[in-house]
Amino acid sequence: MAGRSAHPATGDTTELMGSVLRLLDDERLAYLYTELLKHGEWTTTQDLVDSSGIPESTVYDALADLRETPLVTTKEDGRQRRYRANPFQLGVLSQGEITTLTPTTLAAVGQQVVDEDVKAFVNEHGVDKLIRVVEYVKPYLDGRMSERLAARELDLPAVIGITILVALKETIETMRDVDPYYESIRDASEAGPPTADDGPVEVQYDETTRIVIEPAEQSDEQTNQTQTETNADR
């Protein structure tokens, strides 16, 4: 999966991209980032230990890694250090399709820590496929797509497709209320995502920022070039 554009909630774009991609490869960090986001407010290490059920030493190590990224902000409160997760949305080009990653994506990856079905799925099919599954859980939650149809469109055996949808259902449902960028995730029941070969693709992220992804058929200099424009530049 190659990063092509980003709209960070905080921090440098390149740093954010690297941090998110790192968490996609480390379910422990993804899980604890998600738990931190669920708290909503400034959270202590002990709060996170209590809510996550993860050993204290593991939480300390993970927070040491997370606080070095723009995904987490820290502050000193007397003798305690408190943490807060920063939501984000990140546009990437994966397998020729443009995908938006948000905290919900990391929540799905983090489920490998506590759900053997999710871990087995990633071991067999990879994180990229898990990200695609998230796009199908959205309409599945609302009853707009059946388990079997989702499995068929994902090109998965029915048993495997149904198992992973059920495994992620509760997590994605929770993130719907926690992730401010949840609606940015593609809904698989709607039109397919734009591809890099469809021509310039614009993704509007907020009132001032849009991402323009150029098509692959360009000069060598412009191939896969991504430009970020603001209303001020127009």
PDB file of C-alpha atoms in Angstrom:
ATOM      1  CA  MET A   1       0.000   0.000   0.000  1.00  0.00           C
ATOM      2  CA  ALA A   2       1.527   3.292  -1.066  1.00  0.00           C
ATOM      3  CA  GLY A   3       0.603   6.601   0.527  1.00  0.00           C
ATOM      4  CA  ARG A   4      -0.419   9.286  -1.920  1.00  0.00           C
ATOM      5  CA  SER A   5      -2.127  12.039   0.059  1.00  0.00           C
ATOM      6  CA  ALA A   6      -2.950  13.009   3.586  1.00  0.00           C
ATOM      7  CA  HIS A   7      -4.930  15.437   5.686  1.00  0.00           C
ATOM      8  CA  PRO A   8      -3.488  15.161   9.181  1.00  0.00           C
ATOM      9  CA  ALA A   9      -5.343  16.332  12.242  1.00  0.00           C
ATOM     10  CA  THR A  10      -1.983  17.373  13.585  1.00  0.00           C
ATOM     11  CA  GLY A  11       1.696  17.187  12.716  1.00  0.00           C
ATOM     12  CA  ASP A  12       3.594  16.915   9.468  1.00  0.00           C
ATOM     13  CA  THR A  13       1.886  15.094   6.583  1.00  0.00           C
ATOM     14  CA  THR A  14       4.801  12.772   5.878  1.00  0.00           C
ATOM     15  CA  GLU A  15       5.206  11.963   9.561  1.00  0.00           C
ATOM     16  CA  LEU A  16       1.501  11.202   9.903  1.00  0.00           C
ATOM     17  CA  MET A  17       1.565   8.933   6.879  1.00  0.00           C
ATOM     18  CA  GLY A  18       4.533   6.998   8.215  1.00  0.00           C
ATOM     19  CA  SER A  19       2.894   6.658  11.621  1.00  0.00           C
ATOM     20  CA  VAL A  20      -0.392   5.323  10.243  1.00  0.00           C
ATOM     21  CA  LEU A  21       1.371   2.830   7.989  1.00  0.00           C
ATOM     22  CA  ARG A  22       3.413   1.680  10.974  1.00  0.00           C
ATOM     23  CA  LEU A  23       0.265   1.051  13.019  1.00  0.00           C
ATOM     24  CA  LEU A  24      -1.206  -0.941  10.137  1.00  0.00           C
ATOM     25  CA  ASP A  25       1.740  -3.285  10.616  1.00  0.00           C
ATOM     26  CA  ASP A  26       1.578  -3.364  14.430  1.00  0.00           C
ATOM     27  CA  GLU A  27      -1.775  -4.485  15.799  1.00  0.00           C
ATOM     28  CA  ARG A  28      -0.661  -3.817  19.376  1.00  0.00           C
ATOM     29  CA  LEU A  29      -0.150  -0.104  18.656  1.00  0.00           C
ATOM     30  CA  ALA A  30      -3.329   0.049  16.559  1.00  0.00           C
ATOM     31  CA  TYR A  31      -5.350  -1.515  19.371  1.00  0.00           C
ATOM     32  CA  LEU A  32      -4.070   0.807  22.089  1.00  0.00           C
ATOM     33  CA  TYR A  33      -4.448   3.877  19.851  1.00  0.00           C
ATOM     34  CA  THR A  34      -8.094   2.864  19.365  1.00  0.00           C
ATOM     35  CA  GLU A  35      -8.619   2.338  23.092  1.00  0.00           C
ATOM     36  CA  LEU A  36      -7.126   5.756  23.732  1.00  0.00           C
ATOM     37  CA  LEU A  37      -9.459   7.344  21.178  1.00  0.00           C
ATOM     38  CA  LYS A  38     -12.477   5.713  22.830  1.00  0.00           C
ATOM     39  CA  HIS A  39     -11.660   7.482  26.099  1.00  0.00           C
ATOM     40  CA  GLY A  40     -12.157  10.795  24.327  1.00  0.00           C
ATOM     41  CA  GLU A  41     -10.437  12.894  26.977  1.00  0.00           C
ATOM     42  CA  TRP A  42      -6.966  13.079  28.489  1.00  0.00           C
ATOM     43  CA  THR A  43      -6.195   9.577  29.743  1.00  0.00           C
ATOM     44  CA  THR A  44      -3.626   8.126  32.133  1.00  0.00           C
ATOM     45  CA  THR A  45      -1.646   4.970  31.584  1.00  0.00           C
ATOM     46  CA  GLN A  46      -3.556   3.245  34.363  1.00  0.00           C
ATOM     47  CA  ASP A  47      -6.894   4.177  32.760  1.00  0.00           C
ATOM     48  CA  LEU A  48      -5.707   2.530  29.558  1.00  0.00           C
ATOM     49  CA  VAL A  49      -4.489  -0.578  31.385  1.00  0.00           C
ATOM     50  CA  ASP A  50      -7.875  -0.919  33.100  1.00  0.00           C
ATOM     51  CA  SER A  51      -9.961  -0.466  29.942  1.00  0.00           C
ATOM     52  CA  SER A  52      -7.828  -2.482  27.536  1.00  0.00           C
ATOM     53  CA  GLY A  53      -6.979  -5.475  29.706  1.00  0.00           C
ATOM     54  CA  ILE A  54      -3.434  -5.317  28.306  1.00  0.00           C
ATOM     55  CA  PRO A  55      -0.520  -5.846  30.741  1.00  0.00           C
ATOM     56  CA  GLU A  56       0.850  -2.640  32.199  1.00  0.00           C
ATOM     57  CA  SER A  57       4.358  -3.149  30.796  1.00  0.00           C
ATOM     58  CA  THR A  58       2.937  -3.587  27.283  1.00  0.00           C
ATOM     59  CA  VAL A  59       0.837  -0.432  27.607  1.00  0.00           C
ATOM     60  CA  TYR A  60       3.850   1.573  28.804  1.00  0.00           C
ATOM     61  CA  ASP A  61       5.951   0.381  25.869  1.00  0.00           C
ATOM     62  CA  ALA A  62       3.172   1.080  23.363  1.00  0.00           C
ATOM     63  CA  LEU A  63       2.524   4.574  24.708  1.00  0.00           C
ATOM     64  CA  ALA A  64       6.240   5.317  24.509  1.00  0.00           C
ATOM     65  CA  ASP A  65       6.045   4.520  20.789  1.00  0.00           C
ATOM     66  CA  LEU A  66       2.723   6.294  20.190  1.00  0.00           C
ATOM     67  CA  ARG A  67       3.737   9.543  21.851  1.00  0.00           C
ATOM     68  CA  GLU A  68       6.531   9.887  19.304  1.00  0.00           C
ATOM     69  CA  THR A  69       3.910  10.105  16.533  1.00  0.00           C
ATOM     70  CA  PRO A  70       1.394  12.835  15.600  1.00  0.00           C
ATOM     71  CA  LEU A  71      -1.379  10.355  16.394  1.00  0.00           C
ATOM     72  CA  VAL A  72      -1.087  10.994  20.133  1.00  0.00           C
ATOM     73  CA  THR A  73      -0.654  14.180  22.165  1.00  0.00           C
ATOM     74  CA  THR A  74       0.723  14.172  25.714  1.00  0.00           C
ATOM     75  CA  LYS A  75       0.682  16.616  28.598  1.00  0.00           C
ATOM     76  CA  GLU A  76       2.114  16.621  32.093  1.00  0.00           C
ATOM     77  CA  ASP A  77      -0.419  16.772  34.935  1.00  0.00           C
ATOM     78  CA  GLY A  78       1.495  16.989  38.164  1.00  0.00           C
ATOM     79  CA  ARG A  79       3.413  13.733  38.423  1.00  0.00           C
ATOM     80  CA  GLN A  80       1.227  12.056  35.840  1.00  0.00           C
ATOM     81  CA  ARG A  81       1.482  12.072  32.092  1.00  0.00           C
ATOM     82  CA  ARG A  82      -1.817  12.108  30.241  1.00  0.00           C
ATOM     83  CA  TYR A  83      -2.504  11.082  26.661  1.00  0.00           C
ATOM     84  CA  ARG A  84      -5.061  11.936  24.004  1.00  0.00           C
ATOM     85  CA  ALA A  85      -5.525  10.292  20.601  1.00  0.00           C
ATOM     86  CA  ASN A  86      -5.748  12.512  17.526  1.00  0.00           C
ATOM     87  CA  PRO A  87      -8.246  11.476  14.819  1.00  0.00           C
ATOM     88  CA  PHE A  88      -7.039  11.573  11.218  1.00  0.00           C
ATOM     89  CA  GLN A  89      -7.955  10.761   7.657  1.00  0.00           C
ATOM     90  CA  LEU A  90      -5.373   9.649   5.146  1.00  0.00           C
ATOM     91  CA  GLY A  91      -5.812   9.114   1.434  1.00  0.00           C
ATOM     92  CA  VAL A  92      -3.755   6.281  -0.053  1.00  0.00           C
ATOM     93  CA  LEU A  93      -3.479   4.519  -3.373  1.00  0.00           C
ATOM     94  CA  SER A  94      -3.843   0.756  -2.888  1.00  0.00           C
ATOM     95  CA  GLN A  95      -4.081  -1.803  -5.698  1.00  0.00           C
ATOM     96  CA  GLY A  96      -5.033   0.915  -8.163  1.00  0.00           C
ATOM     97  CA  GLU A  97      -7.864   2.263  -5.985  1.00  0.00           C
ATOM     98  CA  ILE A  98      -8.028   5.307  -3.754  1.00  0.00           C
ATOM     99  CA  THR A  99      -8.797   4.431  -0.156  1.00  0.00           C
ATOM    100  CA  THR A 100      -9.416   6.669   2.838  1.00  0.00           C
ATOM    101  CA  LEU A 101      -7.949   5.426   6.110  1.00  0.00           C
ATOM    102  CA  THR A 102      -9.333   6.702   9.424  1.00  0.00           C
ATOM    103  CA  PRO A 103      -9.199   5.535  13.063  1.00  0.00           C
ATOM    104  CA  THR A 104     -11.835   2.937  12.153  1.00  0.00           C
ATOM    105  CA  THR A 105      -9.278   1.284   9.897  1.00  0.00           C
ATOM    106  CA  LEU A 106      -6.811   1.033  12.775  1.00  0.00           C
ATOM    107  CA  ALA A 107      -9.553  -0.299  15.034  1.00  0.00           C
ATOM    108  CA  ALA A 108     -10.103  -3.183  12.621  1.00  0.00           C
ATOM    109  CA  VAL A 109      -6.371  -3.920  12.479  1.00  0.00           C
ATOM    110  CA  GLY A 110      -6.116  -3.705  16.276  1.00  0.00           C
ATOM    111  CA  GLN A 111      -8.765  -6.378  16.705  1.00  0.00           C
ATOM    112  CA  GLN A 112      -6.066  -8.936  15.936  1.00  0.00           C
ATOM    113  CA  VAL A 113      -4.955  -8.470  19.551  1.00  0.00           C
ATOM    114  CA  VAL A 114      -8.220  -9.777  20.996  1.00  0.00           C
ATOM    115  CA  ASP A 115      -9.893 -11.757  18.199  1.00  0.00           C
ATOM    116  CA  GLU A 116      -8.313 -14.872  16.723  1.00  0.00           C
ATOM    117  CA  ASP A 117     -10.645 -14.777  13.703  1.00  0.00           C
ATOM    118  CA  VAL A 118      -9.347 -11.336  12.708  1.00  0.00           C
ATOM    119  CA  LYS A 119      -5.739 -12.392  13.285  1.00  0.00           C
ATOM    120  CA  ALA A 120      -6.196 -15.519  11.168  1.00  0.00           C
ATOM    121  CA  PHE A 121      -7.815 -13.476   8.403  1.00  0.00           C
ATOM    122  CA  VAL A 122      -4.907 -11.013   8.244  1.00  0.00           C
ATOM    123  CA  ASN A 123      -2.371 -13.847   8.287  1.00  0.00           C
ATOM    124  CA  GLU A 124      -4.138 -15.447   5.333  1.00  0.00           C
ATOM    125  CA  HIS A 125      -5.312 -12.442   3.303  1.00  0.00           C
ATOM    126  CA  GLY A 126      -3.278  -9.458   4.490  1.00  0.00           C
ATOM    127  CA  VAL A 127      -4.104  -6.014   5.903  1.00  0.00           C
ATOM    128  CA  ASP A 128      -5.105  -4.596   2.505  1.00  0.00           C
ATOM    129  CA  LYS A 129      -7.936  -7.121   2.291  1.00  0.00           C
ATOM    130  CA  LEU A 130      -9.017  -6.320   5.853  1.00  0.00           C
ATOM    131  CA  ILE A 131      -9.265  -2.654   4.901  1.00  0.00           C
ATOM    132  CA  ARG A 132     -11.576  -3.623   2.035  1.00  0.00           C
ATOM    133  CA  VAL A 133     -13.714  -5.648   4.429  1.00  0.00           C
ATOM    134  CA  VAL A 134     -14.284  -2.515   6.537  1.00  0.00           C
ATOM    135  CA  GLU A 135     -15.939  -0.906   3.505  1.00  0.00           C
ATOM    136  CA  TYR A 136     -18.419  -3.796   3.443  1.00  0.00           C
ATOM    137  CA  VAL A 137     -19.114  -3.787   7.167  1.00  0.00           C
ATOM    138  CA  LYS A 138     -20.627  -0.304   6.796  1.00  0.00           C
ATOM    139  CA  PRO A 139     -23.621  -1.376   4.655  1.00  0.00           C
ATOM    140  CA  TYR A 140     -23.771  -4.728   6.463  1.00  0.00           C
ATOM    141  CA  LEU A 141     -24.360  -2.909   9.767  1.00  0.00           C
ATOM    142  CA  ASP A 142     -27.298  -1.014   8.286  1.00  0.00           C
ATOM    143  CA  GLY A 143     -28.845  -4.087   6.691  1.00  0.00           C
ATOM    144  CA  ARG A 144     -28.172  -2.808   3.173  1.00  0.00           C
ATOM    145  CA  MET A 145     -25.927  -5.727   2.232  1.00  0.00           C
ATOM    146  CA  SER A 146     -26.104  -9.385   3.191  1.00  0.00           C
ATOM    147  CA  GLU A 147     -23.162 -11.357   4.528  1.00  0.00           C
ATOM    148  CA  ARG A 148     -23.141 -13.653   1.508  1.00  0.00           C
ATOM    149  CA  LEU A 149     -23.235 -10.811  -1.020  1.00  0.00           C
ATOM    150  CA  ALA A 150     -20.371  -9.063   0.777  1.00  0.00           C
ATOM    151  CA  ALA A 151     -18.326 -12.269   0.821  1.00  0.00           C
ATOM    152  CA  ARG A 152     -18.969 -12.800  -2.893  1.00  0.00           C
ATOM    153  CA  GLU A 153     -17.969  -9.244  -3.840  1.00  0.00           C
ATOM    154  CA  LEU A 154     -14.849  -9.547  -1.681  1.00  0.00           C
ATOM    155  CA  ASP A 155     -14.020 -12.769  -3.547  1.00  0.00           C
ATOM    156  CA  LEU A 156     -13.958 -14.742  -0.296  1.00  0.00           C
ATOM    157  CA  PRO A 157     -15.437 -18.149   0.498  1.00  0.00           C
ATOM    158  CA  ALA A 158     -18.807 -17.621   2.190  1.00  0.00           C
ATOM    159  CA  VAL A 159     -17.678 -19.032   5.546  1.00  0.00           C
ATOM    160  CA  ILE A 160     -14.579 -16.824   5.685  1.00  0.00           C
ATOM    161  CA  GLY A 161     -16.442 -13.723   4.515  1.00  0.00           C
ATOM    162  CA  ILE A 162     -19.234 -14.168   7.041  1.00  0.00           C
ATOM    163  CA  THR A 163     -16.756 -14.886   9.844  1.00  0.00           C
ATOM    164  CA  ILE A 164     -14.737 -11.713   9.307  1.00  0.00           C
ATOM    165  CA  LEU A 165     -17.833  -9.523   8.909  1.00  0.00           C
ATOM    166  CA  VAL A 166     -19.245 -10.823  12.189  1.00  0.00           C
ATOM    167  CA  ALA A 167     -15.850 -10.471  13.897  1.00  0.00           C
ATOM    168  CA  LEU A 168     -15.596  -6.771  12.952  1.00  0.00           C
ATOM    169  CA  LYS A 169     -19.249  -5.826  13.384  1.00  0.00           C
ATOM    170  CA  GLU A 170     -19.137  -4.685  17.019  1.00  0.00           C
ATOM    171  CA  THR A 171     -15.861  -2.804  16.598  1.00  0.00           C
ATOM    172  CA  ILE A 172     -17.003  -0.902  13.505  1.00  0.00           C
ATOM    173  CA  GLU A 173     -20.343  -0.133  15.147  1.00  0.00           C
ATOM    174  CA  THR A 174     -18.513   1.370  18.126  1.00  0.00           C
ATOM    175  CA  MET A 175     -16.226   3.413  15.893  1.00  0.00           C
ATOM    176  CA  ARG A 176     -19.224   4.905  14.114  1.00  0.00           C
ATOM    177  CA  ASP A 177     -19.795   6.980  17.271  1.00  0.00           C
ATOM    178  CA  VAL A 178     -16.117   7.603  18.052  1.00  0.00           C
ATOM    179  CA  ASP A 179     -14.430   8.284  14.707  1.00  0.00           C
ATOM    180  CA  PRO A 180     -15.216  11.804  13.401  1.00  0.00           C
ATOM    181  CA  TYR A 181     -14.118  10.689   9.914  1.00  0.00           C
ATOM    182  CA  TYR A 182     -16.182   7.503   9.811  1.00  0.00           C
ATOM    183  CA  GLU A 183     -18.359   8.785   6.964  1.00  0.00           C
ATOM    184  CA  SER A 184     -15.250   9.349   4.828  1.00  0.00           C
ATOM    185  CA  ILE A 185     -14.737   5.591   4.533  1.00  0.00           C
ATOM    186  CA  ARG A 186     -16.082   4.232   1.286  1.00  0.00           C
ATOM    187  CA  ASP A 187     -19.423   2.442   1.509  1.00  0.00           C
ATOM    188  CA  ALA A 188     -19.166  -0.689  -0.633  1.00  0.00           C
ATOM    189  CA  SER A 189     -22.889  -0.587  -1.463  1.00  0.00           C
ATOM    190  CA  GLU A 190     -22.343   2.649  -3.356  1.00  0.00           C
ATOM    191  CA  ALA A 191     -20.434   3.315  -6.566  1.00  0.00           C
ATOM    192  CA  GLY A 192     -16.940   1.847  -6.724  1.00  0.00           C
ATOM    193  CA  PRO A 193     -13.978   3.939  -5.602  1.00  0.00           C
ATOM    194  CA  PRO A 194     -12.145   6.060  -8.169  1.00  0.00           C
ATOM    195  CA  THR A 195      -8.994   4.542  -9.596  1.00  0.00           C
ATOM    196  CA  ALA A 196      -5.698   6.077 -10.587  1.00  0.00           C
ATOM    197  CA  ASP A 197      -6.550   5.556 -14.268  1.00  0.00           C
ATOM    198  CA  ASP A 198      -9.872   7.409 -14.219  1.00  0.00           C
ATOM    199  CA  GLY A 199      -8.240  10.812 -14.670  1.00  0.00           C
ATOM    200  CA  PRO A 200      -7.615  13.469 -12.019  1.00  0.00           C
ATOM    201  CA  VAL A 201      -9.458  12.578  -8.827  1.00  0.00           C
ATOM    202  CA  GLU A 202     -10.457  15.181  -6.266  1.00  0.00           C
ATOM    203  CA  VAL A 203     -11.178  14.293  -2.657  1.00  0.00           C
ATOM    204  CA  GLN A 204     -12.674  17.155  -0.634  1.00  0.00           C
ATOM    205  CA  TYR A 205     -11.608  16.855   2.995  1.00  0.00           C
ATOM    206  CA  ASP A 206     -12.860  20.073   4.535  1.00  0.00           C
ATOM    207  CA  GLU A 207     -13.850  23.601   3.591  1.00  0.00           C
ATOM    208  CA  THR A 208     -10.310  24.668   2.783  1.00  0.00           C
ATOM    209  CA  THR A 209      -8.426  21.574   1.646  1.00  0.00           C
ATOM    210  CA  ARG A 210      -8.833  19.167  -1.210  1.00  0.00           C
ATOM    211  CA  ILE A 211      -6.525  16.474  -2.536  1.00  0.00           C
ATOM    212  CA  VAL A 212      -5.957  16.142  -6.271  1.00  0.00           C
ATOM    213  CA  ILE A 213      -4.539  12.820  -7.434  1.00  0.00           C
ATOM    214  CA  GLU A 214      -3.297  12.854 -10.993  1.00  0.00           C
ATOM    215  CA  PRO A 215      -3.775   9.840 -13.320  1.00  0.00           C
ATOM    216  CA  ALA A 216      -0.887   7.501 -14.039  1.00  0.00           C
ATOM    217  CA  GLU A 217      -0.769   8.296 -17.789  1.00  0.00           C
ATOM    218  CA  GLN A 218       1.432  11.368 -17.588  1.00  0.00           C
ATOM    219  CA  SER A 219       5.010  12.354 -18.108  1.00  0.00           C
ATOM    220  CA  ASP A 220       7.575  10.641 -15.901  1.00  0.00           C
ATOM    221  CA  GLU A 221       7.800  13.773 -13.795  1.00  0.00           C
ATOM    222  CA  GLN A 222       4.086  13.822 -13.128  1.00  0.00           C
ATOM    223  CA  THR A 223       3.373  10.116 -12.726  1.00  0.00           C
ATOM    224  CA  ASN A 224       1.461   9.448  -9.505  1.00  0.00           C
ATOM    225  CA  GLN A 225       1.951  13.100  -8.511  1.00  0.00           C
ATOM    226  CA  THR A 226      -0.315  14.315  -5.719  1.00  0.00           C
ATOM    227  CA  GLN A 227      -1.101  17.938  -5.173  1.00  0.00           C
ATOM    228  CA  THR A 228      -2.757  19.512  -2.175  1.00  0.00           C
ATOM    229  CA  GLU A 229      -4.678  22.678  -2.937  1.00  0.00           C
ATOM    230  CA  THR A 230      -6.430  25.116  -0.672  1.00  0.00           C
ATOM    231  CA  ASN A 231      -9.174  27.560  -1.435  1.00  0.00           C
ATOM    232  CA  ALA A 232      -6.671  30.313  -0.846  1.00  0.00           C
ATOM    233  CA  ASP A 233      -4.659  29.070  -3.805  1.00  0.00           C
ATOM    234  CA  ARG A 234      -7.583  29.241  -6.225  1.00  0.00           C
TER     235      ARG A 234
END
